[in-house]
Structure formats: structure tokens, C-alpha cells
mmCIF file of C-alpha atoms and ligand atoms in Angstrom:
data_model
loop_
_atom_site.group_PDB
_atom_site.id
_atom_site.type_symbol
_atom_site.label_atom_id
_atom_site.label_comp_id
_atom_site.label_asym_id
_atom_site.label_seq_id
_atom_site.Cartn_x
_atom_site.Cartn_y
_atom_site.Cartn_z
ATOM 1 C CA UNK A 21 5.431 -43.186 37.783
ATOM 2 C CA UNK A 22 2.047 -43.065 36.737
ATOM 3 C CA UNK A 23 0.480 -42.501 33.399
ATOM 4 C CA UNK A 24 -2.350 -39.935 33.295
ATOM 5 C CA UNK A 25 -4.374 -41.463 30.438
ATOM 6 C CA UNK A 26 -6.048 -38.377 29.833
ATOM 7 C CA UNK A 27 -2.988 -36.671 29.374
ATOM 8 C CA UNK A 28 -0.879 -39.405 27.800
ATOM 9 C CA UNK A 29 2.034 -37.901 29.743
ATOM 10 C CA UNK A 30 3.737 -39.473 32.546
ATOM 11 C CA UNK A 31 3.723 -38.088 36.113
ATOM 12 C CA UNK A 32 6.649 -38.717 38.457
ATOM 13 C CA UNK A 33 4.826 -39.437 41.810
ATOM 14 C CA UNK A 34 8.371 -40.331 43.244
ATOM 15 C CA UNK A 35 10.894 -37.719 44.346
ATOM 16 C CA UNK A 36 13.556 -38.607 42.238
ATOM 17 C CA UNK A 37 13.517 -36.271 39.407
ATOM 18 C CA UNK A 38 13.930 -32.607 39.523
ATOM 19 C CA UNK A 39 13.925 -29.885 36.572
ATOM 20 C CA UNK A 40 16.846 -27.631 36.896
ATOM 21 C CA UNK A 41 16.125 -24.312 35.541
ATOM 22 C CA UNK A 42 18.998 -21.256 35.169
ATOM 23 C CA UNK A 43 16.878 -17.820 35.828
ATOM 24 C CA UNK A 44 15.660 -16.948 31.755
ATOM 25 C CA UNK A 45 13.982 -20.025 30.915
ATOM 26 C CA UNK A 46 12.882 -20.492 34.736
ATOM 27 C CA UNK A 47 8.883 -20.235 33.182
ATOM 28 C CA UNK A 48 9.797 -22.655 30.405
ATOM 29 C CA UNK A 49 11.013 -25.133 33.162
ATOM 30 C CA UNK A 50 8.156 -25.051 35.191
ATOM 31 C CA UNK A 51 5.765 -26.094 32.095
ATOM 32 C CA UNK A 52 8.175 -28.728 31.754
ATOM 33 C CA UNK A 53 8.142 -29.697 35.656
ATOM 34 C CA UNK A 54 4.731 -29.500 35.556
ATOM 35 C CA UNK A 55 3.403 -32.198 32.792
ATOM 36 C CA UNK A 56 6.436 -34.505 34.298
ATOM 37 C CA UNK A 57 4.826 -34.069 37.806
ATOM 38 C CA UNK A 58 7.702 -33.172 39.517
ATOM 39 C CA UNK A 59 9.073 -30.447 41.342
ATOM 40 C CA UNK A 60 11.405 -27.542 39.611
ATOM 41 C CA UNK A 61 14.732 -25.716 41.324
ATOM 42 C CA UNK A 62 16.813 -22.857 40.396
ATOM 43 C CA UNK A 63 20.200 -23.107 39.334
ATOM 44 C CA UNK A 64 21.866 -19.730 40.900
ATOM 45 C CA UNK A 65 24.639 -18.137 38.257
ATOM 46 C CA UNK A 66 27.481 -15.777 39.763
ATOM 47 C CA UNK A 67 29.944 -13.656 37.078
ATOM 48 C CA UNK A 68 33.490 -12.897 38.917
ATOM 49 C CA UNK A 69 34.783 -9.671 38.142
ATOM 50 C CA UNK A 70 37.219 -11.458 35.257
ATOM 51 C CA UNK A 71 34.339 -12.669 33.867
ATOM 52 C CA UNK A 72 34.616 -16.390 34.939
ATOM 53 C CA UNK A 73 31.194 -18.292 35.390
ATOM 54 C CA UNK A 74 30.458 -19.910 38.504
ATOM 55 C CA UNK A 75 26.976 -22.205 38.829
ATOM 56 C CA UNK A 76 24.837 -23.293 42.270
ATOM 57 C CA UNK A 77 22.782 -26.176 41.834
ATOM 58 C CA UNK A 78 20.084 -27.101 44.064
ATOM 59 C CA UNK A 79 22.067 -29.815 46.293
ATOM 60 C CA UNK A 80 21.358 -32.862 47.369
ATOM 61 C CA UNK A 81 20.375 -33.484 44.233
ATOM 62 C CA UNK A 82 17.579 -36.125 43.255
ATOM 63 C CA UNK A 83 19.268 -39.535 40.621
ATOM 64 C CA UNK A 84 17.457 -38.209 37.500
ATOM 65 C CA UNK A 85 17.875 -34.373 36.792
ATOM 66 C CA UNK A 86 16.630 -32.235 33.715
ATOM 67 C CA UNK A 87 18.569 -29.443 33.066
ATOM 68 C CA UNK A 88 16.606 -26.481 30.735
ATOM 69 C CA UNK A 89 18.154 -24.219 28.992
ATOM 70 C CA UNK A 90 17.893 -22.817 25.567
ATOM 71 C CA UNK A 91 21.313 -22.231 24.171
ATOM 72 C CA UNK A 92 20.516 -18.806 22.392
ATOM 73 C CA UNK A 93 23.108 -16.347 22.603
ATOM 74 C CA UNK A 94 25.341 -19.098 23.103
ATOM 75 C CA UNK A 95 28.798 -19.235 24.305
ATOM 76 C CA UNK A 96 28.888 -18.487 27.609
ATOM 77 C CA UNK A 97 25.391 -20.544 28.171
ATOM 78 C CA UNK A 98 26.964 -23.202 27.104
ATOM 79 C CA UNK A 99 29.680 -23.199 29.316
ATOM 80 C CA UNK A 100 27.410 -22.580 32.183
ATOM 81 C CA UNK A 101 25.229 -26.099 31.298
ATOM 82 C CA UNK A 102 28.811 -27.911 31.047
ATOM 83 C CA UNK A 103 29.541 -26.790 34.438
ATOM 84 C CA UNK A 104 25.831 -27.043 36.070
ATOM 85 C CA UNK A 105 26.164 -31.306 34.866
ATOM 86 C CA UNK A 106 29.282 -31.672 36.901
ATOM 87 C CA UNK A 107 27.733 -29.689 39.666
ATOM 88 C CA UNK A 108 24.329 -32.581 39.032
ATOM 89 C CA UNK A 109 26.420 -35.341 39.225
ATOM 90 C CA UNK A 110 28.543 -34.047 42.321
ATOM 91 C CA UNK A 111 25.115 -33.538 43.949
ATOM 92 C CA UNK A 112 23.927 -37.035 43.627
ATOM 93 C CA UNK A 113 22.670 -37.209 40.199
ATOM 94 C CA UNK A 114 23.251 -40.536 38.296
ATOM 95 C CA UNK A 115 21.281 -39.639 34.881
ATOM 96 C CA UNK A 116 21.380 -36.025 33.812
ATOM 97 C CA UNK A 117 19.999 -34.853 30.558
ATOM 98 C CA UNK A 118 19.877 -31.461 29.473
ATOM 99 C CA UNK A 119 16.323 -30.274 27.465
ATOM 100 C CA UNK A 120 17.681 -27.404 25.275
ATOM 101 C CA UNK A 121 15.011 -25.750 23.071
ATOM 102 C CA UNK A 122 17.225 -24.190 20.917
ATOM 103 C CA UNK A 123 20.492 -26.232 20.061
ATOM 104 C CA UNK A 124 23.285 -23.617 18.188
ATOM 105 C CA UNK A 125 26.399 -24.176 16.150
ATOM 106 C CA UNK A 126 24.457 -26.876 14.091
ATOM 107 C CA UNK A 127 24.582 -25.047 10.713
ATOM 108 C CA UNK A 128 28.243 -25.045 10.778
ATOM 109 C CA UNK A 129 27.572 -28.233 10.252
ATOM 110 C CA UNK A 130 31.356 -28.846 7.645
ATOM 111 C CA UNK A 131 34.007 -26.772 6.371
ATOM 112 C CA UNK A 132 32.722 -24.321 4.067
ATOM 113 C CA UNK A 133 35.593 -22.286 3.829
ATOM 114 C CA UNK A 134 39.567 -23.244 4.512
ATOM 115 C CA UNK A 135 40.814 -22.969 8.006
ATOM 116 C CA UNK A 136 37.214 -22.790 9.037
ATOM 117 C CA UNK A 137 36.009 -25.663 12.047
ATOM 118 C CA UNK A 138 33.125 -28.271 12.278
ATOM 119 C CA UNK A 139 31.544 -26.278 15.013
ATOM 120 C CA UNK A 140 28.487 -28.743 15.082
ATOM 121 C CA UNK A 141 30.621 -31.580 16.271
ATOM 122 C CA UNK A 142 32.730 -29.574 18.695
ATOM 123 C CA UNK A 143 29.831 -28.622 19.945
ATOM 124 C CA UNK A 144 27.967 -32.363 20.008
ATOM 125 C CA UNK A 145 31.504 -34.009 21.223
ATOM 126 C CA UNK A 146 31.170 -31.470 24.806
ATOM 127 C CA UNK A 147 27.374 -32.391 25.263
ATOM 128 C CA UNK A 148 27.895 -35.866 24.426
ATOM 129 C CA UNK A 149 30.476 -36.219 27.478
ATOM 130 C CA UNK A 150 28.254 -34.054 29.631
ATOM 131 C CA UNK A 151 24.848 -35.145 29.320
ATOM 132 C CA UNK A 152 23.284 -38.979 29.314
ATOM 133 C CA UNK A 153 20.612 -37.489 27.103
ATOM 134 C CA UNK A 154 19.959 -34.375 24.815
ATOM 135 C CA UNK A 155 17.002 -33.287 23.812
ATOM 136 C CA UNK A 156 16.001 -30.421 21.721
ATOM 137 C CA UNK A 157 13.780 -29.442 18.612
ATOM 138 C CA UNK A 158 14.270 -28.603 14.997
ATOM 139 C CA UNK A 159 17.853 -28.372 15.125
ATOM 140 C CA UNK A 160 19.320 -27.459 11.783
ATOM 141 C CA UNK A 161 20.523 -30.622 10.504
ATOM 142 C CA UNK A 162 21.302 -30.535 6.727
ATOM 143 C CA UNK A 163 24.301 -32.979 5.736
ATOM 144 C CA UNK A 164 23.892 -35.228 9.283
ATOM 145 C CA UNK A 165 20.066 -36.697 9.124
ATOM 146 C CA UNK A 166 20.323 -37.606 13.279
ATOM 147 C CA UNK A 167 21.225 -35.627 16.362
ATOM 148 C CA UNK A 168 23.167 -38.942 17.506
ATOM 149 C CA UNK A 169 25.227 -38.412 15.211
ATOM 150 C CA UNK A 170 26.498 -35.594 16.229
ATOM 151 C CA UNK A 171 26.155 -35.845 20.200
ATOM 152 C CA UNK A 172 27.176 -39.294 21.497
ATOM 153 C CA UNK A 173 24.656 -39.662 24.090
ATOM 154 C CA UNK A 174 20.871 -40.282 23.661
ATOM 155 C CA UNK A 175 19.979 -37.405 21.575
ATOM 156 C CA UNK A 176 17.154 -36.909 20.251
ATOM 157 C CA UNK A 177 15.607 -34.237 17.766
ATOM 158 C CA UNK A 178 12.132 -33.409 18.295
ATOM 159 C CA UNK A 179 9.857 -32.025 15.133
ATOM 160 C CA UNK A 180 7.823 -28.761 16.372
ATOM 161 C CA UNK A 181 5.020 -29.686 13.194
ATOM 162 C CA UNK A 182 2.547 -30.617 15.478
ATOM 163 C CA UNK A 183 2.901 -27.527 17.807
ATOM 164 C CA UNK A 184 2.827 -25.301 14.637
ATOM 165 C CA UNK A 185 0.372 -27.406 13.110
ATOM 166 C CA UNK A 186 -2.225 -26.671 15.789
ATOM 167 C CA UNK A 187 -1.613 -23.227 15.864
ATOM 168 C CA UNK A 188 -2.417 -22.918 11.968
ATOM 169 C CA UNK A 189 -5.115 -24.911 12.100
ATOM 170 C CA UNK A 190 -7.234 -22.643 13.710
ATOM 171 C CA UNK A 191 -6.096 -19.780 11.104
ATOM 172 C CA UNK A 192 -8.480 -21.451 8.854
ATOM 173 C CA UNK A 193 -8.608 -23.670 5.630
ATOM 174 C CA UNK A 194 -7.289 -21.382 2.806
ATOM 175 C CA UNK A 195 -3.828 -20.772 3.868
ATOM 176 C CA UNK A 196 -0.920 -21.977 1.508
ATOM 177 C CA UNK A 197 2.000 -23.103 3.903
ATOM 178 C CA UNK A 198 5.442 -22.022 2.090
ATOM 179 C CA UNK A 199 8.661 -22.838 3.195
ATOM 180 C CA UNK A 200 11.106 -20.309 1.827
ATOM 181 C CA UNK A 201 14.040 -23.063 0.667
ATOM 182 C CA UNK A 202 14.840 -26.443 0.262
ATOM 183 C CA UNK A 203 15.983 -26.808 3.874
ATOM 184 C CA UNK A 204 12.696 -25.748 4.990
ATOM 185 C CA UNK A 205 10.511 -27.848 3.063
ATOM 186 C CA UNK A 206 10.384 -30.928 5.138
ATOM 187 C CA UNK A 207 8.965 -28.777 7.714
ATOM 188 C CA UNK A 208 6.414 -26.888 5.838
ATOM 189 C CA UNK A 209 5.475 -30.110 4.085
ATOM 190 C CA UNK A 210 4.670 -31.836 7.351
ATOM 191 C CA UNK A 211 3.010 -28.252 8.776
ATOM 192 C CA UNK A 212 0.939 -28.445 6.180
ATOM 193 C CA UNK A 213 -0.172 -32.246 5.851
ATOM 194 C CA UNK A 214 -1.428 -32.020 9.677
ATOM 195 C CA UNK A 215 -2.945 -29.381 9.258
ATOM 196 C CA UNK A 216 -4.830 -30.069 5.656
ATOM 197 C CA UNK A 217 -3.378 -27.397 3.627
ATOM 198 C CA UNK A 218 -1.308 -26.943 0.514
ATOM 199 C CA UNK A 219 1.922 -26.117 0.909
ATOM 200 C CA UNK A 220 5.121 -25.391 -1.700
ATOM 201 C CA UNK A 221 9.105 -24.723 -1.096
ATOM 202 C CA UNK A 222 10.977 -21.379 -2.580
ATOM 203 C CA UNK A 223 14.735 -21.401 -3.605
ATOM 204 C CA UNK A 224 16.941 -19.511 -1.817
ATOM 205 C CA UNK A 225 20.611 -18.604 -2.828
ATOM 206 C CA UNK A 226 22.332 -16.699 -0.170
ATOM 207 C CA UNK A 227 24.544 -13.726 -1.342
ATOM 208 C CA UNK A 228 25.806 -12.682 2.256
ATOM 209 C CA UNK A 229 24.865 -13.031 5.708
ATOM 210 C CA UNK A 230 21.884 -10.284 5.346
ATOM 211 C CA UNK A 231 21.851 -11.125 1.845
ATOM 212 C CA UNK A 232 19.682 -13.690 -0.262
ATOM 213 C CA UNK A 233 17.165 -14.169 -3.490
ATOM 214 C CA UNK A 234 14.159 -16.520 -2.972
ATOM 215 C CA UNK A 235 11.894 -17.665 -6.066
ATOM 216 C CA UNK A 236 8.751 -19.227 -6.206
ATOM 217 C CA UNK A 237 6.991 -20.549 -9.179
ATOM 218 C CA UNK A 238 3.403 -19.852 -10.200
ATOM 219 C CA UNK A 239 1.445 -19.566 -6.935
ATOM 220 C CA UNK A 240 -2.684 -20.882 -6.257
ATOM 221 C CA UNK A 241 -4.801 -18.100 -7.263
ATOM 222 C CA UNK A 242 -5.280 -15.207 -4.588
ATOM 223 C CA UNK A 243 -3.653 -17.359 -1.980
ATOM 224 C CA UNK A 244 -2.946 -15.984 1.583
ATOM 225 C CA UNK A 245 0.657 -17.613 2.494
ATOM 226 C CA UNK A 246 1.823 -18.706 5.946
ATOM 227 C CA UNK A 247 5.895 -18.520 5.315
ATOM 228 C CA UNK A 248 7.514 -21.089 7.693
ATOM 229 C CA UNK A 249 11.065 -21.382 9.009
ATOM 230 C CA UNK A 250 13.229 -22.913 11.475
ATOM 231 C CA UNK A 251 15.207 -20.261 12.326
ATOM 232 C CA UNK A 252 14.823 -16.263 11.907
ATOM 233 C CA UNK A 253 18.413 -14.635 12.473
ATOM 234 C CA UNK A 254 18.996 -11.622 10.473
ATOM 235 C CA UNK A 255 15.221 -11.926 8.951
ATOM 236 C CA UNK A 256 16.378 -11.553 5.401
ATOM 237 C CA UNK A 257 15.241 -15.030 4.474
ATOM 238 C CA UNK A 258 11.817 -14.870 5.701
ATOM 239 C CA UNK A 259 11.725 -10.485 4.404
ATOM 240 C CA UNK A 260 12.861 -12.394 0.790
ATOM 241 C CA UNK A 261 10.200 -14.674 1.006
ATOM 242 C CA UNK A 262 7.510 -12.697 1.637
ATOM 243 C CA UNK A 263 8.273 -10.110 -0.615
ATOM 244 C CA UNK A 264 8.500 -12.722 -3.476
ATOM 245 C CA UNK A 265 5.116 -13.657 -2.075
ATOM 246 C CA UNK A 266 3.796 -10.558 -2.378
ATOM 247 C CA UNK A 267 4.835 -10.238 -6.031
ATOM 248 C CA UNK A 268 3.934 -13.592 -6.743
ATOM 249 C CA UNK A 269 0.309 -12.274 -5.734
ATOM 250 C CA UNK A 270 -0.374 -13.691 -2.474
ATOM 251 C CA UNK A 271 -3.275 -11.333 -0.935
ATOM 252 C CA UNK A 272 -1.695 -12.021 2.665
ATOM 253 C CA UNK A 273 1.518 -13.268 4.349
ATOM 254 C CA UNK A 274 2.016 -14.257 7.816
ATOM 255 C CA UNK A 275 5.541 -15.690 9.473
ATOM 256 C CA UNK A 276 5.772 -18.137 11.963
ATOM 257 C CA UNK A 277 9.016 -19.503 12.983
ATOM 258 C CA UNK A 278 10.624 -22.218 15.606
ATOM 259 C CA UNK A 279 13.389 -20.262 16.872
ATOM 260 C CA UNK A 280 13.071 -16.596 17.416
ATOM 261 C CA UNK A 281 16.934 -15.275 17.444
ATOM 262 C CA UNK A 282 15.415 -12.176 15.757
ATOM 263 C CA UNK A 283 18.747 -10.158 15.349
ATOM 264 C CA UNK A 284 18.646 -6.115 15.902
ATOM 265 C CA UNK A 285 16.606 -4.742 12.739
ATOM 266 C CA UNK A 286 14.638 -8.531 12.261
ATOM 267 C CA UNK A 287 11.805 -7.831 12.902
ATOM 268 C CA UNK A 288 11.454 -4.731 11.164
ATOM 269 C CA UNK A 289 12.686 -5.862 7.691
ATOM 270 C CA UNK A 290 10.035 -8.735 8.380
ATOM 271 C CA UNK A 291 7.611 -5.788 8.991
ATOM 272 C CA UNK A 292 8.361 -3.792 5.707
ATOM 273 C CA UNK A 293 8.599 -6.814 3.755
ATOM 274 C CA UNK A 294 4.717 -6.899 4.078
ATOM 275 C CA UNK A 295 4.213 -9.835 7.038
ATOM 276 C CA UNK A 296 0.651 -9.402 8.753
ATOM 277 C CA UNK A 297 1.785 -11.414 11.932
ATOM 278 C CA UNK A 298 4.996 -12.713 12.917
ATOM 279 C CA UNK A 299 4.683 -15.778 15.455
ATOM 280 C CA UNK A 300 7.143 -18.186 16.914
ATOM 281 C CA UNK A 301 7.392 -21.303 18.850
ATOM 282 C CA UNK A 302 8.882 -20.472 22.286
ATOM 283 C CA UNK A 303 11.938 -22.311 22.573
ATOM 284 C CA UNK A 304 13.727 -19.043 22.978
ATOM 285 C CA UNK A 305 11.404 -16.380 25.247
ATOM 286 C CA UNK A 306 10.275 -13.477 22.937
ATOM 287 C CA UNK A 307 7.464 -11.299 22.550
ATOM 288 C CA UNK A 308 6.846 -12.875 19.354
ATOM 289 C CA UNK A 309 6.201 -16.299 21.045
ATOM 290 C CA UNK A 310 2.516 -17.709 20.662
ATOM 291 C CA UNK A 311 3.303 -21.565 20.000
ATOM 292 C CA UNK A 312 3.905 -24.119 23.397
ATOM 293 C CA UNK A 313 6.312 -26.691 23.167
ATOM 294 C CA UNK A 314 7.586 -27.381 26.810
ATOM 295 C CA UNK A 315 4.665 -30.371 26.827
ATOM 296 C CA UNK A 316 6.730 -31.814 23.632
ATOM 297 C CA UNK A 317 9.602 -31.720 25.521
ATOM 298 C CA UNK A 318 8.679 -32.972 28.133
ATOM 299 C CA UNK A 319 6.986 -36.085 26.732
ATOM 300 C CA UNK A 320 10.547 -36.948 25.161
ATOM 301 C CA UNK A 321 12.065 -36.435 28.461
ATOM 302 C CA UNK A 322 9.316 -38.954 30.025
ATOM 303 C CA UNK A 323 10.433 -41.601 27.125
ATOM 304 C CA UNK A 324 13.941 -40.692 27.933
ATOM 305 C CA UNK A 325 14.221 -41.487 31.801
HETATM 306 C C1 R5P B 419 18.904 -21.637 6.890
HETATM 307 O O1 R5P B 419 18.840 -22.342 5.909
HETATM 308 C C2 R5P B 419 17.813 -21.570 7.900
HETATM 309 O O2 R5P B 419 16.816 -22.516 7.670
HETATM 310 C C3 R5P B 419 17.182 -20.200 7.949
HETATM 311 O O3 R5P B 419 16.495 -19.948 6.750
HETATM 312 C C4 R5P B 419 18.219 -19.137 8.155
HETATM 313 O O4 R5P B 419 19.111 -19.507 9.160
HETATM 314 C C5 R5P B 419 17.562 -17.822 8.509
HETATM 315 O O5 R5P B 419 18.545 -16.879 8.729
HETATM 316 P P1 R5P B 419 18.289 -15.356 8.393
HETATM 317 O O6 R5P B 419 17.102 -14.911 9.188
HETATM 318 O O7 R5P B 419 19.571 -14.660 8.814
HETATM 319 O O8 R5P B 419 18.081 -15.274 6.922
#
């Protein structure tokens, strides 16, 4: 390898390391291919008529593979990556880690209600056998503060601040950042401190799952508000939030998010609720994407290998 100084990211000037891509993050994996240096192949997905996955890897397949893939809309994706490391290593590969932008299950993260599972570590237990390394960002991690803790393999957990951070700076100086609950407040808190603005936290108390309050106290005089999240779903938290906002006084409201699930009927509650602009990191491809983060990824996966 060689480090472009410039760049501060590594390029892989040998041919033994390869970016596996399934087709709908195949754009994704080339940004990532490209600030490794190294070249990028398809991984080929067939349904049989009874619905059973099968998975074509690129074969022979160079020692150190990268497999992309966002695990939005996740159950059979996930099965798919399971089966596309087995195909890796039966290919040749001896290290195989899989860059997921978008990591599901984790808010299950312990049993809420009886009879319910621990999805998180089901989850993290299959990846952790799979994969010598994970690597994703902003997973939801409440009650477990490390993503090795949940998948035993080198895991790591990236922060998307300094993507989002970049992006707001060039909004301008008087922008309050506001995360809408406690969970989000790390994250706003950090947004905020690179980019030199203020920034406070709501509370949130869910009442269903397209169901919750959000407070804020007194807010700065005529502030315009940038509401941040880690995850839009059903959009109620960041609709709450804004609204609150809006009664609060807040003159404008933008959204910008990390992971754009955006359920049916999302966006447009974010809409009515007042938002300006609606923005996301894209970690999982959507129109609403205007934030890179395939060169964070790929600078863990250069730290990684
Ligand atoms: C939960 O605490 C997360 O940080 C998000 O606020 C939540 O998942 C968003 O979901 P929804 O859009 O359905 O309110």
C-alpha cells in the first residue's frame, strides 16, 4: 500500500483486495473501491421460484475482500451477506469484512416485553461468525456502548458527525442544532461542536410506533433549528420535533438524518410538520441523500486490513 498524503487515505497498489458490491449499493461500492485504490466486482443474486436466495461472487477471489451492503429492508439481505462470506472464503478469501452502512435489529437491543428476543445479539452472534470485521455507522446503540460487544469480530462503529458536520457548516452560523431525545443528543452535541453552533436535546416519550410527544424548553430567540437524528422510520419523531419547534418559535426547521428508512407516508408527515429541507447521509440510497460517507468507510476499512 501506499499512503496518498494528500488524501490521508490509503491506496492498495497490490491486487489483493477487492470490494464486493450486490447490485443496490453497486455506486456506494465503487466510492468505496475508489479511495481504497482497488478494483470493485459484482456479486450476482438469483431468487428460485420458492423463494430461496442463491449468491455469485466474483471467483477467484483476491485474500482481503470488502463486502458492501446496507442492511435496510433487512431479512433477506442479510441472509444474502451470510451466504456471499462463505462464497468469499470458498473463493480464496482469507480476511473478509463486510462494510454495512446501515446495521438493523440494533434497537431491539433487550427484552422489552415477555416472550420478546434480543434481536441485536442474534443478529451480532451471525455476523460475528461470518465476518473478520464489521464496519458500519451510527448504529443505534443505547444499553451496549460498543459494537464489539455485540458482534464478536472486529467491529467497529463509525460516528457520521463529521460528514454531517460539513454539510451544516456551510448552512451558515445561526443555526441551533436540536436533537429531538436523549438518544440523539450525543450526536447533535458533537454535530454541533464541529461545526460551531449551539445545539440542545428534546424529550421524547413514545406512545406507539407512529406515536410520540417531544418537549423542548425555552428556545434562543428567533432561532432557525436543524433537527438531527439517527434514524427516520415512521417520521413521527422528527414531525414531533419540528412541530414543537415551530411552537417553541423557531423561524425555520430543517431535518437531516443518518439513515433514511423513510417508511410509506415519512416524508410527508415530515413535510406538514413544517420541515424546509429534509437531508440524509447516504448509507441507504434515497432521493433525500445529500451527505457522503463511503470515504469514512472506507478509511476504517484501510485501518481495518
Ligand atoms: C430512536 O430513539 C431513534 O433514535 C429514532 O428517533 C427513531 O427510531 C425514529 O423512528 P420514527 O421515525 O419511527 O419515529
Amino acid at each position: 500500500m501506499r499512503r496518498d498524503l494528500q488524501q490521508g487515505i490509503a491506496h492498495c497498489t497490490a491486487a489483493d483486495l477487492t470490494v464486493h458490491a450486490f447490485p443496490e449499493c453497486a455506486v456506494y461500492a465503487r466510492e468505496v473501491a475508489r479511495a481504497l485504490g482497488c478494483g470493485a466486482a459484482a456479486v450476482k443474486t438469483h431468487r428460485f421460484p420458492d423463494g430461496e436466495a442463491l449468491v455469485r461472487v466474483s471467483a477467484p477471489a483476491p485474500p482481503r475482500a470488502i463486502l458492501v451492503r446496507p442492511l435496510n429492508d433487512p431479512d433477506g439481505k442479510i441472509f444474502e451477506v451470510l451466504l456471499a462470506a462463505d462464497a468469499l472464503r470458498r473463493a480464496g478469501a482469507e480476511r473478509v469484512i463486510l462494510a454495512a452502512p446501515y446495521l438493523p435489529y440494533m434497537r431491539q437491543d433487550t427484552v422489552f416485553h415477555d416472550g420478546e428476543p434480543v434481536s441485536q445479539r442474534v443478529l451480532g452472534t451471525m455476523l460475528g461468525r461470518a465476518f473478520d470485521g464489521v464496519v458500519t455507522l451510527a448504529p443505534h446503540l443505547h444499553r451496549v456502548r460498543s459494537l464489539a460487544d455485540v458482534i464478536p469480530c472486529d467491529a467497529r462503529a463509525l460516528s457520521p458527525a463529521p460528514a454531517l458536520a460539513r454539510w451544516v457548516s456551510a448552512m451558515g452560523k445561526d443555526w441551533l442544532v436540536v436533537g429531538p431525545d436523549e438518544e440523539s443528543s450525543e450526536l447533535a452535541r458533537t454535530v454541533a461542536e464541529q461545526a460551531g453552533l449551539s445545539w440542545i436535546a428534546g424529550e421524547k416519550t413514545r406512545l406507539g410506533d407512529r406515536k410520540v410527544r417531544v418537549r423542548f424548553g425555552k428556545l434562543p430567540d428567533a432561532a432557525r433549528a436543524l433537527v438531527i437524528d439517527d434514524i427516520a422510520s415512521s417520521g413521527v419523531t422528527l414531525a414531533a420535533a419540528i412541530k414543537a419547534l415551530k411552537r417553541a418559535g423557531a423561524k425555520a426547521v430543517d431535518a437531516a438524518v443518518v439513515h433514511a428508512i423513510f417508511a410509506d407516508g415519512a416524508i410527508s408527515a415530515i413535510r406538514s410538520a413544517g420541515a424546509r429541507q429534509i437531508v440524509s447521509c447516504d448509507t441507504i440510497a434515497h432521493r433525500s441523500n445529500a451527505i457522503p460517507t463511503a470515504p469514512l468507510i472506507a478509511k476504517a476499512v484501510e485501518e481495518m486490513l
